[in-house]
mmCIF file of C-alpha atoms in Angstrom:
data_model
loop_
_atom_site.group_PDB
_atom_site.id
_atom_site.type_symbol
_atom_site.label_atom_id
_atom_site.label_comp_id
_atom_site.label_asym_id
_atom_site.label_seq_id
_atom_site.Cartn_x
_atom_site.Cartn_y
_atom_site.Cartn_z
ATOM 1 C CA MET A 1 -11.370 -29.161 65.879
ATOM 2 C CA ASN A 2 -11.357 -28.439 69.625
ATOM 3 C CA SER A 3 -12.986 -25.367 71.125
ATOM 4 C CA PRO A 4 -10.634 -22.628 72.370
ATOM 5 C CA ALA A 5 -11.554 -23.504 75.958
ATOM 6 C CA ALA A 6 -10.674 -27.158 75.370
ATOM 7 C CA ASP A 7 -7.385 -26.192 73.745
ATOM 8 C CA ARG A 8 -6.533 -23.964 76.682
ATOM 9 C CA ALA A 9 -7.209 -26.821 79.101
ATOM 10 C CA ARG A 10 -5.017 -29.146 77.012
ATOM 11 C CA TYR A 11 -2.141 -26.700 76.842
ATOM 12 C CA ASP A 12 -2.323 -25.957 80.549
ATOM 13 C CA ARG A 13 -2.272 -29.679 81.392
ATOM 14 C CA ALA A 14 0.509 -30.423 78.940
ATOM 15 C CA THR A 15 2.797 -27.725 80.334
ATOM 16 C CA ALA A 16 1.805 -27.826 84.001
ATOM 17 C CA HIS A 17 5.275 -29.144 84.918
ATOM 18 C CA LEU A 18 7.000 -26.265 83.109
ATOM 19 C CA ASP A 19 7.588 -22.685 84.148
ATOM 20 C CA ALA A 20 6.374 -19.901 81.883
ATOM 21 C CA PRO A 21 7.285 -17.974 79.791
ATOM 22 C CA LEU A 22 7.351 -20.842 77.307
ATOM 23 C CA ALA A 23 6.442 -21.590 73.708
ATOM 24 C CA LEU A 24 4.732 -24.607 72.227
ATOM 25 C CA VAL A 25 3.719 -26.067 68.895
ATOM 26 C CA ASP A 26 0.544 -28.134 68.712
ATOM 27 C CA LEU A 27 1.624 -30.960 66.405
ATOM 28 C CA GLU A 28 -1.915 -31.947 65.456
ATOM 29 C CA ALA A 29 -2.589 -28.411 64.241
ATOM 30 C CA PHE A 30 0.867 -28.178 62.607
ATOM 31 C CA ASP A 31 0.286 -31.393 60.636
ATOM 32 C CA ALA A 32 -3.256 -30.376 59.663
ATOM 33 C CA ASN A 33 -1.910 -27.051 58.359
ATOM 34 C CA ALA A 34 0.764 -28.904 56.393
ATOM 35 C CA ASP A 35 -1.894 -31.104 54.807
ATOM 36 C CA ASP A 36 -3.898 -28.023 53.872
ATOM 37 C CA LEU A 37 -0.902 -26.411 52.150
ATOM 38 C CA VAL A 38 -0.347 -29.564 50.107
ATOM 39 C CA ARG A 39 -4.027 -29.729 49.188
ATOM 40 C CA ARG A 40 -4.040 -26.121 48.038
ATOM 41 C CA ALA A 41 -0.823 -26.604 46.047
ATOM 42 C CA GLY A 42 -2.706 -29.055 43.807
ATOM 43 C CA GLY A 43 0.155 -31.452 43.166
ATOM 44 C CA LYS A 44 2.992 -28.941 42.923
ATOM 45 C CA PRO A 45 5.706 -29.308 45.590
ATOM 46 C CA VAL A 46 5.784 -26.870 48.497
ATOM 47 C CA ARG A 47 9.178 -25.421 49.381
ATOM 48 C CA VAL A 48 9.277 -24.561 53.095
ATOM 49 C CA ALA A 49 10.235 -21.002 54.051
ATOM 50 C CA SER A 50 12.626 -21.570 56.940
ATOM 51 C CA LYS A 51 12.308 -18.025 58.290
ATOM 52 C CA SER A 52 8.724 -18.892 59.224
ATOM 53 C CA VAL A 53 9.736 -22.061 61.120
ATOM 54 C CA ARG A 54 13.267 -21.519 62.574
ATOM 55 C CA CYS A 55 13.432 -24.970 64.144
ATOM 56 C CA ARG A 56 15.377 -27.782 62.477
ATOM 57 C CA ALA A 57 13.275 -30.546 64.024
ATOM 58 C CA LEU A 58 10.088 -29.066 62.586
ATOM 59 C CA LEU A 59 11.715 -28.461 59.199
ATOM 60 C CA GLU A 60 12.640 -32.148 59.164
ATOM 61 C CA ARG A 61 9.110 -33.113 60.217
ATOM 62 C CA VAL A 62 7.374 -31.207 57.457
ATOM 63 C CA LEU A 63 9.868 -32.195 54.747
ATOM 64 C CA ALA A 64 9.255 -35.853 55.596
ATOM 65 C CA ARG A 65 5.626 -35.395 54.530
ATOM 66 C CA PRO A 66 4.508 -36.031 50.942
ATOM 67 C CA GLY A 67 4.061 -32.831 48.960
ATOM 68 C CA PHE A 68 6.983 -30.896 50.468
ATOM 69 C CA ALA A 69 10.402 -30.536 48.849
ATOM 70 C CA GLY A 70 13.267 -28.207 49.648
ATOM 71 C CA ILE A 71 13.868 -25.200 51.867
ATOM 72 C CA MET A 72 13.707 -21.494 51.133
ATOM 73 C CA SER A 73 16.280 -19.925 53.457
ATOM 74 C CA TYR A 74 16.932 -16.306 54.414
ATOM 75 C CA THR A 75 20.699 -15.883 54.920
ATOM 76 C CA LEU A 76 23.737 -17.531 53.361
ATOM 77 C CA ALA A 77 25.071 -18.548 56.776
ATOM 78 C CA GLU A 78 21.776 -20.292 57.512
ATOM 79 C CA SER A 79 21.814 -21.945 54.080
ATOM 80 C CA ILE A 80 25.271 -23.381 54.661
ATOM 81 C CA TRP A 81 24.373 -24.535 58.184
ATOM 82 C CA LEU A 82 21.241 -26.287 56.908
ATOM 83 C CA ALA A 83 23.141 -27.903 54.040
ATOM 84 C CA ARG A 84 25.805 -29.174 56.430
ATOM 85 C CA SER A 85 22.975 -30.518 58.601
ATOM 86 C CA GLY A 86 21.784 -32.739 55.766
ATOM 87 C CA PHE A 87 19.221 -30.626 53.907
ATOM 88 C CA GLU A 88 20.046 -31.176 50.253
ATOM 89 C CA ASP A 89 18.009 -28.486 48.473
ATOM 90 C CA VAL A 90 18.280 -24.970 49.915
ATOM 91 C CA LEU A 91 17.198 -21.895 47.958
ATOM 92 C CA LEU A 92 18.459 -18.631 49.448
ATOM 93 C CA ALA A 93 15.596 -16.205 48.853
ATOM 94 C CA TYR A 94 17.571 -12.978 49.301
ATOM 95 C CA PRO A 95 20.851 -11.666 47.865
ATOM 96 C CA SER A 96 23.801 -11.883 50.239
ATOM 97 C CA ALA A 97 26.988 -9.914 50.919
ATOM 98 C CA ASP A 98 28.476 -12.674 53.128
ATOM 99 C CA ARG A 99 31.985 -12.952 51.686
ATOM 100 C CA ALA A 100 33.104 -15.652 54.105
ATOM 101 C CA GLY A 101 29.997 -17.645 53.254
ATOM 102 C CA PHE A 102 30.616 -17.369 49.520
ATOM 103 C CA ALA A 103 34.234 -18.495 50.006
ATOM 104 C CA GLU A 104 32.975 -21.537 51.908
ATOM 105 C CA LEU A 105 30.349 -22.285 49.272
ATOM 106 C CA ALA A 106 32.799 -21.985 46.371
ATOM 107 C CA ALA A 107 35.284 -24.307 48.054
ATOM 108 C CA ASP A 108 32.963 -27.209 48.872
ATOM 109 C CA PRO A 109 31.341 -29.314 46.120
ATOM 110 C CA LYS A 110 28.670 -30.710 48.459
ATOM 111 C CA LEU A 111 27.615 -27.241 49.600
ATOM 112 C CA ALA A 112 27.716 -25.830 46.082
ATOM 113 C CA ALA A 113 25.389 -28.600 44.905
ATOM 114 C CA ALA A 114 22.921 -28.082 47.764
ATOM 115 C CA VAL A 115 22.631 -24.280 47.907
ATOM 116 C CA THR A 116 21.191 -21.923 45.282
ATOM 117 C CA VAL A 117 21.789 -18.194 45.734
ATOM 118 C CA MET A 118 19.597 -15.269 44.673
ATOM 119 C CA VAL A 119 20.827 -12.750 42.107
ATOM 120 C CA ASP A 120 19.194 -9.724 40.519
ATOM 121 C CA ASP A 121 22.280 -7.621 39.705
ATOM 122 C CA LEU A 122 25.640 -8.342 38.048
ATOM 123 C CA ALA A 123 27.348 -6.579 40.961
ATOM 124 C CA GLN A 124 26.280 -9.484 43.165
ATOM 125 C CA LEU A 125 28.202 -11.898 40.935
ATOM 126 C CA GLU A 126 31.257 -9.663 41.150
ATOM 127 C CA LEU A 127 31.042 -9.775 44.946
ATOM 128 C CA VAL A 128 30.926 -13.589 44.826
ATOM 129 C CA ASP A 129 33.957 -13.760 42.532
ATOM 130 C CA ARG A 130 35.951 -11.436 44.798
ATOM 131 C CA ALA A 131 35.036 -13.614 47.770
ATOM 132 C CA ARG A 132 35.896 -16.995 46.236
ATOM 133 C CA ASP A 133 39.415 -17.100 47.716
ATOM 134 C CA GLY A 134 40.467 -19.733 45.210
ATOM 135 C CA GLY A 135 37.271 -21.764 45.414
ATOM 136 C CA ALA A 136 36.321 -22.965 41.939
ATOM 137 C CA GLN A 137 32.951 -24.630 42.505
ATOM 138 C CA GLU A 138 30.126 -23.586 40.200
ATOM 139 C CA ILE A 139 27.556 -21.442 42.031
ATOM 140 C CA ARG A 140 23.909 -22.218 41.433
ATOM 141 C CA VAL A 141 21.933 -19.035 40.731
ATOM 142 C CA CYS A 142 18.247 -18.115 40.904
ATOM 143 C CA LEU A 143 16.972 -14.892 39.333
ATOM 144 C CA GLU A 144 14.225 -12.879 41.017
ATOM 145 C CA LEU A 145 11.303 -11.278 39.235
ATOM 146 C CA ASP A 146 9.774 -8.089 40.626
ATOM 147 C CA THR A 147 6.115 -8.987 41.182
ATOM 148 C CA ALA A 148 4.790 -5.560 42.236
ATOM 149 C CA LEU A 149 1.642 -4.226 40.603
ATOM 150 C CA HIS A 150 2.102 -0.893 38.828
ATOM 151 C CA LEU A 151 -0.991 1.255 38.363
ATOM 152 C CA PHE A 152 -1.712 4.553 36.627
ATOM 153 C CA GLY A 153 1.149 4.236 34.202
ATOM 154 C CA GLY A 154 3.600 3.266 36.922
ATOM 155 C CA ARG A 155 2.840 6.226 39.176
ATOM 156 C CA MET A 156 1.497 3.900 41.879
ATOM 157 C CA ARG A 157 3.239 0.747 43.067
ATOM 158 C CA VAL A 158 1.649 -2.025 45.152
ATOM 159 C CA GLY A 159 4.046 -4.646 46.455
ATOM 160 C CA ALA A 160 7.403 -5.103 48.136
ATOM 161 C CA ARG A 161 10.485 -3.351 46.813
ATOM 162 C CA ARG A 162 12.618 -6.374 45.996
ATOM 163 C CA SER A 163 14.194 -7.142 42.618
ATOM 164 C CA PRO A 164 14.883 -4.417 40.011
ATOM 165 C CA LEU A 165 14.096 -7.006 37.306
ATOM 166 C CA ARG A 166 10.536 -6.385 36.190
ATOM 167 C CA GLU A 167 10.371 -7.042 32.466
ATOM 168 C CA PRO A 168 10.974 -10.417 30.801
ATOM 169 C CA ALA A 169 13.710 -8.897 28.633
ATOM 170 C CA GLN A 170 15.612 -7.771 31.747
ATOM 171 C CA LEU A 171 15.553 -11.288 33.198
ATOM 172 C CA ALA A 172 16.662 -12.801 29.896
ATOM 173 C CA GLU A 173 19.526 -10.306 29.665
ATOM 174 C CA LEU A 174 20.761 -11.172 33.160
ATOM 175 C CA ALA A 175 20.347 -14.887 32.443
ATOM 176 C CA ARG A 176 22.626 -14.492 29.411
ATOM 177 C CA ALA A 177 25.179 -12.557 31.436
ATOM 178 C CA VAL A 178 25.230 -15.170 34.190
ATOM 179 C CA SER A 179 25.445 -18.038 31.705
ATOM 180 C CA ALA A 180 28.388 -16.374 29.970
ATOM 181 C CA ARG A 181 30.273 -15.921 33.226
ATOM 182 C CA PRO A 182 32.497 -18.847 34.303
ATOM 183 C CA GLY A 183 31.655 -20.298 37.706
ATOM 184 C CA PHE A 184 27.907 -19.620 37.690
ATOM 185 C CA ARG A 185 24.827 -21.435 36.404
ATOM 186 C CA VAL A 186 21.215 -20.234 36.274
ATOM 187 C CA VAL A 187 18.957 -22.952 37.654
ATOM 188 C CA GLY A 188 15.813 -21.134 38.786
ATOM 189 C CA LEU A 189 13.484 -18.156 38.704
ATOM 190 C CA MET A 190 11.560 -16.808 41.688
ATOM 191 C CA GLY A 191 8.821 -14.245 42.225
ATOM 192 C CA TYR A 192 7.204 -13.558 45.585
ATOM 193 C CA GLU A 193 3.867 -11.744 45.326
ATOM 194 C CA GLY A 194 3.759 -10.516 48.923
ATOM 195 C CA HIS A 195 0.930 -8.075 48.211
ATOM 196 C CA VAL A 196 -1.251 -11.115 47.464
ATOM 197 C CA ALA A 197 0.270 -13.894 49.581
ATOM 198 C CA GLY A 198 0.968 -11.796 52.659
ATOM 199 C CA VAL A 199 -1.975 -9.391 52.859
ATOM 200 C CA GLY A 200 -5.283 -10.555 54.305
ATOM 201 C CA ASP A 201 -8.404 -9.721 52.314
ATOM 202 C CA ALA A 202 -11.024 -10.034 55.070
ATOM 203 C CA LEU A 203 -10.163 -7.463 57.727
ATOM 204 C CA ALA A 204 -12.510 -7.599 60.702
ATOM 205 C CA GLY A 205 -14.747 -4.525 60.857
ATOM 206 C CA ARG A 206 -13.325 -3.014 57.649
ATOM 207 C CA PRO A 207 -15.527 -4.200 54.775
ATOM 208 C CA LEU A 208 -14.648 -1.397 52.359
ATOM 209 C CA ARG A 209 -10.902 -1.844 52.801
ATOM 210 C CA SER A 210 -11.315 -5.615 52.499
ATOM 211 C CA ARG A 211 -13.169 -5.187 49.226
ATOM 212 C CA ALA A 212 -10.495 -2.813 47.929
ATOM 213 C CA ILE A 213 -7.798 -5.372 48.810
ATOM 214 C CA ARG A 214 -9.669 -8.127 46.994
ATOM 215 C CA LEU A 215 -10.025 -5.947 43.899
ATOM 216 C CA MET A 216 -6.320 -5.059 44.010
ATOM 217 C CA GLN A 217 -5.309 -8.686 44.454
ATOM 218 C CA GLY A 218 -7.511 -9.877 41.624
ATOM 219 C CA THR A 219 -5.902 -7.328 39.309
ATOM 220 C CA ALA A 220 -2.422 -8.189 40.609
ATOM 221 C CA ARG A 221 -2.868 -11.928 40.106
ATOM 222 C CA LYS A 222 -4.005 -11.493 36.525
ATOM 223 C CA GLU A 223 -1.223 -9.068 35.612
ATOM 224 C CA LEU A 224 1.463 -11.167 37.287
ATOM 225 C CA ALA A 225 0.343 -14.476 35.777
ATOM 226 C CA THR A 226 0.744 -13.010 32.294
ATOM 227 C CA ARG A 227 4.058 -11.301 33.007
ATOM 228 C CA ARG A 228 5.516 -14.275 34.899
ATOM 229 C CA ALA A 229 4.672 -16.635 32.039
ATOM 230 C CA GLU A 230 6.408 -14.261 29.620
ATOM 231 C CA ALA A 231 9.418 -14.003 31.920
ATOM 232 C CA VAL A 232 9.714 -17.776 32.202
ATOM 233 C CA ARG A 233 9.573 -18.139 28.397
ATOM 234 C CA ALA A 234 12.241 -15.469 28.008
ATOM 235 C CA VAL A 235 14.572 -17.092 30.533
ATOM 236 C CA ARG A 236 13.992 -20.605 29.179
ATOM 237 C CA ALA A 237 15.007 -19.324 25.747
ATOM 238 C CA VAL A 238 18.404 -18.641 27.313
ATOM 239 C CA VAL A 239 18.444 -21.506 29.834
ATOM 240 C CA PRO A 240 16.390 -24.381 28.378
ATOM 241 C CA ASP A 241 17.170 -26.672 31.325
ATOM 242 C CA LEU A 242 15.839 -24.287 33.994
ATOM 243 C CA GLU A 243 15.163 -26.495 37.022
ATOM 244 C CA PHE A 244 12.400 -24.610 38.838
ATOM 245 C CA VAL A 245 10.119 -21.576 38.895
ATOM 246 C CA ASN A 246 9.153 -20.661 42.447
ATOM 247 C CA GLY A 247 6.227 -18.453 43.391
ATOM 248 C CA GLY A 248 3.595 -17.700 45.955
ATOM 249 C CA GLY A 249 3.299 -17.791 49.699
ATOM 250 C CA THR A 250 0.877 -19.038 52.323
ATOM 251 C CA GLY A 251 -1.907 -16.654 51.343
ATOM 252 C CA SER A 252 -1.790 -17.376 47.602
ATOM 253 C CA VAL A 253 -0.918 -21.071 47.361
ATOM 254 C CA GLN A 254 -3.827 -22.220 45.214
ATOM 255 C CA GLN A 255 -3.838 -19.161 42.939
ATOM 256 C CA THR A 256 -0.100 -19.337 42.258
ATOM 257 C CA ALA A 257 -0.194 -23.113 41.807
ATOM 258 C CA ALA A 258 -2.779 -22.621 39.068
ATOM 259 C CA GLU A 259 -0.196 -20.832 36.895
ATOM 260 C CA ASP A 260 1.301 -23.263 34.378
ATOM 261 C CA ALA A 261 4.623 -21.395 34.443
ATOM 262 C CA VAL A 262 5.145 -22.037 38.171
ATOM 263 C CA THR A 263 6.685 -25.388 39.127
ATOM 264 C CA GLU A 264 6.780 -25.061 42.934
ATOM 265 C CA ILE A 265 5.188 -23.025 45.718
ATOM 266 C CA ALA A 266 6.860 -21.355 48.697
ATOM 267 C CA ALA A 267 5.099 -21.376 52.075
ATOM 268 C CA GLY A 268 6.000 -21.432 55.737
ATOM 269 C CA SER A 269 3.758 -19.215 57.846
ATOM 270 C CA GLY A 270 0.830 -21.493 57.069
ATOM 271 C CA LEU A 271 2.372 -24.175 59.269
ATOM 272 C CA TYR A 272 2.194 -22.073 62.468
ATOM 273 C CA VAL A 273 -0.692 -19.781 61.367
ATOM 274 C CA PRO A 274 0.172 -16.592 63.309
ATOM 275 C CA ARG A 275 -2.450 -13.896 63.816
ATOM 276 C CA LEU A 276 -1.733 -12.036 60.551
ATOM 277 C CA PHE A 277 -3.114 -15.059 58.695
ATOM 278 C CA ASP A 278 -6.559 -14.879 60.274
ATOM 279 C CA ASN A 279 -7.842 -12.445 57.655
ATOM 280 C CA TYR A 280 -8.074 -14.499 54.458
ATOM 281 C CA THR A 281 -11.092 -15.660 52.500
ATOM 282 C CA SER A 282 -9.105 -18.298 50.587
ATOM 283 C CA PHE A 283 -8.193 -20.558 53.510
ATOM 284 C CA THR A 284 -8.554 -21.102 57.243
ATOM 285 C CA GLY A 285 -5.692 -22.524 59.269
ATOM 286 C CA ARG A 286 -5.334 -23.706 62.850
ATOM 287 C CA PRO A 287 -3.160 -21.739 65.285
ATOM 288 C CA ALA A 288 -0.275 -24.118 65.986
ATOM 289 C CA ALA A 289 2.435 -21.958 67.604
ATOM 290 C CA LEU A 290 1.673 -20.200 70.890
ATOM 291 C CA PHE A 291 3.538 -18.737 73.815
ATOM 292 C CA ALA A 292 2.481 -18.473 77.438
ATOM 293 C CA GLN A 293 3.165 -15.681 79.907
ATOM 294 C CA PRO A 294 2.525 -16.199 83.643
ATOM 295 C CA VAL A 295 0.185 -14.035 85.683
ATOM 296 C CA VAL A 296 2.314 -12.274 88.300
ATOM 297 C CA ARG A 297 -0.006 -9.490 89.523
ATOM 298 C CA ARG A 298 -3.694 -8.739 90.011
ATOM 299 C CA PRO A 299 -3.786 -4.927 90.160
ATOM 300 C CA GLY A 300 -7.563 -4.664 90.445
ATOM 301 C CA VAL A 301 -10.920 -5.859 89.200
ATOM 302 C CA GLY A 302 -10.777 -6.943 85.581
ATOM 303 C CA VAL A 303 -6.981 -6.616 85.366
ATOM 304 C CA VAL A 304 -4.061 -9.030 85.528
ATOM 305 C CA THR A 305 -0.409 -8.445 84.769
ATOM 306 C CA VAL A 306 1.704 -11.048 82.991
ATOM 307 C CA LEU A 307 5.487 -11.239 82.879
ATOM 308 C CA GLY A 308 6.975 -10.023 79.589
ATOM 309 C CA GLY A 309 5.033 -10.041 76.352
ATOM 310 C CA GLY A 310 6.488 -7.156 74.361
ATOM 311 C CA TYR A 311 7.334 -9.175 71.260
ATOM 312 C CA PRO A 312 6.430 -6.980 68.266
ATOM 313 C CA ALA A 313 6.798 -8.335 64.747
ATOM 314 C CA SER A 314 8.669 -6.707 61.870
ATOM 315 C CA GLY A 315 6.962 -4.554 59.270
ATOM 316 C CA ALA A 316 5.306 -1.151 59.319
ATOM 317 C CA PRO A 317 4.591 -0.301 62.988
ATOM 318 C CA GLY A 318 1.002 -0.765 64.077
ATOM 319 C CA ALA A 319 -1.291 -2.643 66.414
ATOM 320 C CA ASP A 320 -1.391 -5.571 63.994
ATOM 321 C CA ARG A 321 2.321 -6.191 64.697
ATOM 322 C CA LEU A 322 1.672 -7.034 68.361
ATOM 323 C CA PRO A 323 1.012 -10.519 69.714
ATOM 324 C CA VAL A 324 -2.624 -11.053 70.578
ATOM 325 C CA PRO A 325 -3.874 -12.447 73.928
ATOM 326 C CA TYR A 326 -5.545 -15.658 72.772
ATOM 327 C CA LEU A 327 -6.529 -17.877 75.714
ATOM 328 C CA PRO A 328 -8.543 -17.345 77.790
ATOM 329 C CA GLU A 329 -10.656 -15.482 75.273
ATOM 330 C CA GLY A 330 -11.702 -11.921 76.001
ATOM 331 C CA LEU A 331 -8.485 -10.333 77.267
ATOM 332 C CA ARG A 332 -7.093 -7.165 75.685
ATOM 333 C CA TYR A 333 -4.221 -4.737 76.131
ATOM 334 C CA ASP A 334 -4.434 -1.604 78.217
ATOM 335 C CA PRO A 335 -4.304 1.084 75.486
ATOM 336 C CA GLN A 336 -2.035 3.234 77.667
ATOM 337 C CA GLU A 337 0.581 0.497 78.025
ATOM 338 C CA GLY A 338 0.221 -2.066 75.235
ATOM 339 C CA ALA A 339 2.618 -5.016 75.256
ATOM 340 C CA GLY A 340 5.360 -4.281 77.757
ATOM 341 C CA GLU A 341 9.079 -4.962 77.773
ATOM 342 C CA VAL A 342 8.982 -6.730 81.158
ATOM 343 C CA GLN A 343 5.331 -6.817 82.131
ATOM 344 C CA THR A 344 2.019 -6.484 80.342
ATOM 345 C CA PRO A 345 -1.303 -5.580 81.981
ATOM 346 C CA LEU A 346 -4.332 -7.232 80.408
ATOM 347 C CA LEU A 347 -7.931 -6.084 80.769
ATOM 348 C CA GLY A 348 -11.230 -7.926 80.559
ATOM 349 C CA SER A 349 -13.627 -9.959 82.654
ATOM 350 C CA PRO A 350 -11.631 -13.227 82.242
ATOM 351 C CA ALA A 351 -8.897 -11.579 84.322
ATOM 352 C CA ASP A 352 -11.003 -12.071 87.454
ATOM 353 C CA ASP A 353 -10.795 -15.857 87.035
ATOM 354 C CA LEU A 354 -7.012 -15.898 86.710
ATOM 355 C CA LEU A 355 -4.798 -16.580 89.728
ATOM 356 C CA ILE A 356 -1.144 -15.802 90.318
ATOM 357 C CA GLY A 357 0.857 -18.369 88.347
ATOM 358 C CA ASP A 358 -1.855 -19.088 85.771
ATOM 359 C CA ARG A 359 -0.958 -18.787 82.082
ATOM 360 C CA VAL A 360 -2.214 -16.480 79.406
ATOM 361 C CA TRP A 361 -1.605 -17.900 75.929
ATOM 362 C CA PHE A 362 -0.640 -15.524 73.119
ATOM 363 C CA ARG A 363 -0.316 -15.765 69.346
ATOM 364 C CA HIS A 364 2.536 -13.908 67.690
ATOM 365 C CA ALA A 365 1.741 -11.606 64.765
ATOM 366 C CA LYS A 366 4.193 -13.368 62.451
ATOM 367 C CA ALA A 367 5.466 -16.928 62.312
ATOM 368 C CA GLY A 368 9.173 -17.624 62.810
ATOM 369 C CA GLU A 369 9.981 -14.418 64.680
ATOM 370 C CA LEU A 370 8.477 -16.016 67.793
ATOM 371 C CA CYS A 371 11.458 -18.390 67.795
ATOM 372 C CA GLU A 372 13.857 -15.487 68.293
ATOM 373 C CA ARG A 373 12.320 -15.082 71.779
ATOM 374 C CA PHE A 374 12.541 -18.695 72.931
ATOM 375 C CA ASP A 375 15.307 -21.291 73.045
ATOM 376 C CA THR A 376 12.951 -24.250 72.836
ATOM 377 C CA LEU A 377 9.575 -25.245 71.463
ATOM 378 C CA HIS A 378 7.566 -27.745 73.496
ATOM 379 C CA LEU A 379 5.853 -30.086 71.047
ATOM 380 C CA VAL A 380 2.376 -31.020 72.239
ATOM 381 C CA GLU A 381 0.262 -33.989 71.211
ATOM 382 C CA GLY A 382 -3.120 -34.147 72.897
ATOM 383 C CA ASP A 383 -2.517 -32.991 76.455
ATOM 384 C CA ARG A 384 1.139 -34.066 76.692
ATOM 385 C CA VAL A 385 4.482 -32.586 75.752
ATOM 386 C CA THR A 386 5.991 -35.421 73.724
ATOM 387 C CA ALA A 387 9.242 -33.690 72.750
ATOM 388 C CA THR A 388 11.177 -30.479 73.179
ATOM 389 C CA ALA A 389 12.993 -29.076 70.157
ATOM 390 C CA PRO A 390 15.561 -26.270 70.107
ATOM 391 C CA THR A 391 14.841 -23.246 67.968
ATOM 392 C CA TYR A 392 17.635 -21.717 65.891
ATOM 393 C CA ARG A 393 18.294 -19.463 68.883
ATOM 394 C CA GLY A 394 18.437 -22.529 71.139
ATOM 395 C CA GLU A 395 21.164 -23.925 68.917
ATOM 396 C CA GLY A 396 23.116 -20.704 69.229
ATOM 397 C CA ARG A 397 22.171 -19.479 65.745
ATOM 398 C CA THR A 398 20.877 -15.946 65.342
ATOM 399 C CA PHE A 399 21.252 -15.348 61.642
ATOM 400 C CA LEU A 400 19.485 -11.981 61.550
#
């Protein structure tokens, strides 16, 4: 692995002919991260979370590699677009209220065979039926298990508020209801343990909190493995030919893959490795997706100002949602200004070596959200840009 200084020199040389702001993906790091996900999955296929990639060329690249199979999408419109683009196995990870999309899905046998929709409530099936507009294709359905950890008799909840289906009996009941309803077929079960897969357990400078997170996650993994296995047995009693059980995320690949009940793993952020994935004891990835902002001012000693940079990530507001100045090392935000809408001052001794027009390279807090800021990703191999790929935004697609 190259040193940060060597990487900076490579990226500067590779993009010297381009004007910043710009975004790049280091293909060597991207491929190495893909290999690491496959290794950690231990032989189970990895389904790629498209929201963390948001670039069709890179989705095609990773799905061409052994160990990857299928896409986990985030909107019905995106699912249909990807299926029409040739992706044959698309699991929509969130319920939808897209009536036009459901009408299109129900009217097209190729789409209906390629796309699986998420359901955790009978009302969602009723919405689909009202939207069919005469379309008679059978809709493939995946049920979602609530993975949250409940403590102190349920008085404390740890985990995302997603599905209302927590107990195996609830999932079996919905599976029976779906199976009894013409036009639908249960093909899968999903559970995303975000409190394990998406929460780092080695926070810099916070040893006590890190230990508490590790204790919570150990308890959560044990509880969920038991409950998920019971849920899968309950659903298979209703749907013996269940095609898949999806679980996990970048931060929990090997732990989730170790569960016999799980047949495939979901992951996406681990391909780009944004800054939120620096704080894990279970794996170390290589930053692959970066963006560069140009130096446009030198307000004083130890200060430069770059153009733009205010690209916060979703989630609970906090400093960890901001991009981080990455290269050159040693730059930091001005606490009075932070990351600005149109300009961002940066402090630190490396500022004195930066000239007008030089680049500062940043890492986004999350993965695919970076692509909502840029039309293209410059794909770098060594010290050359070997291709330029449009993001979803670059193809005129802003699904959310």
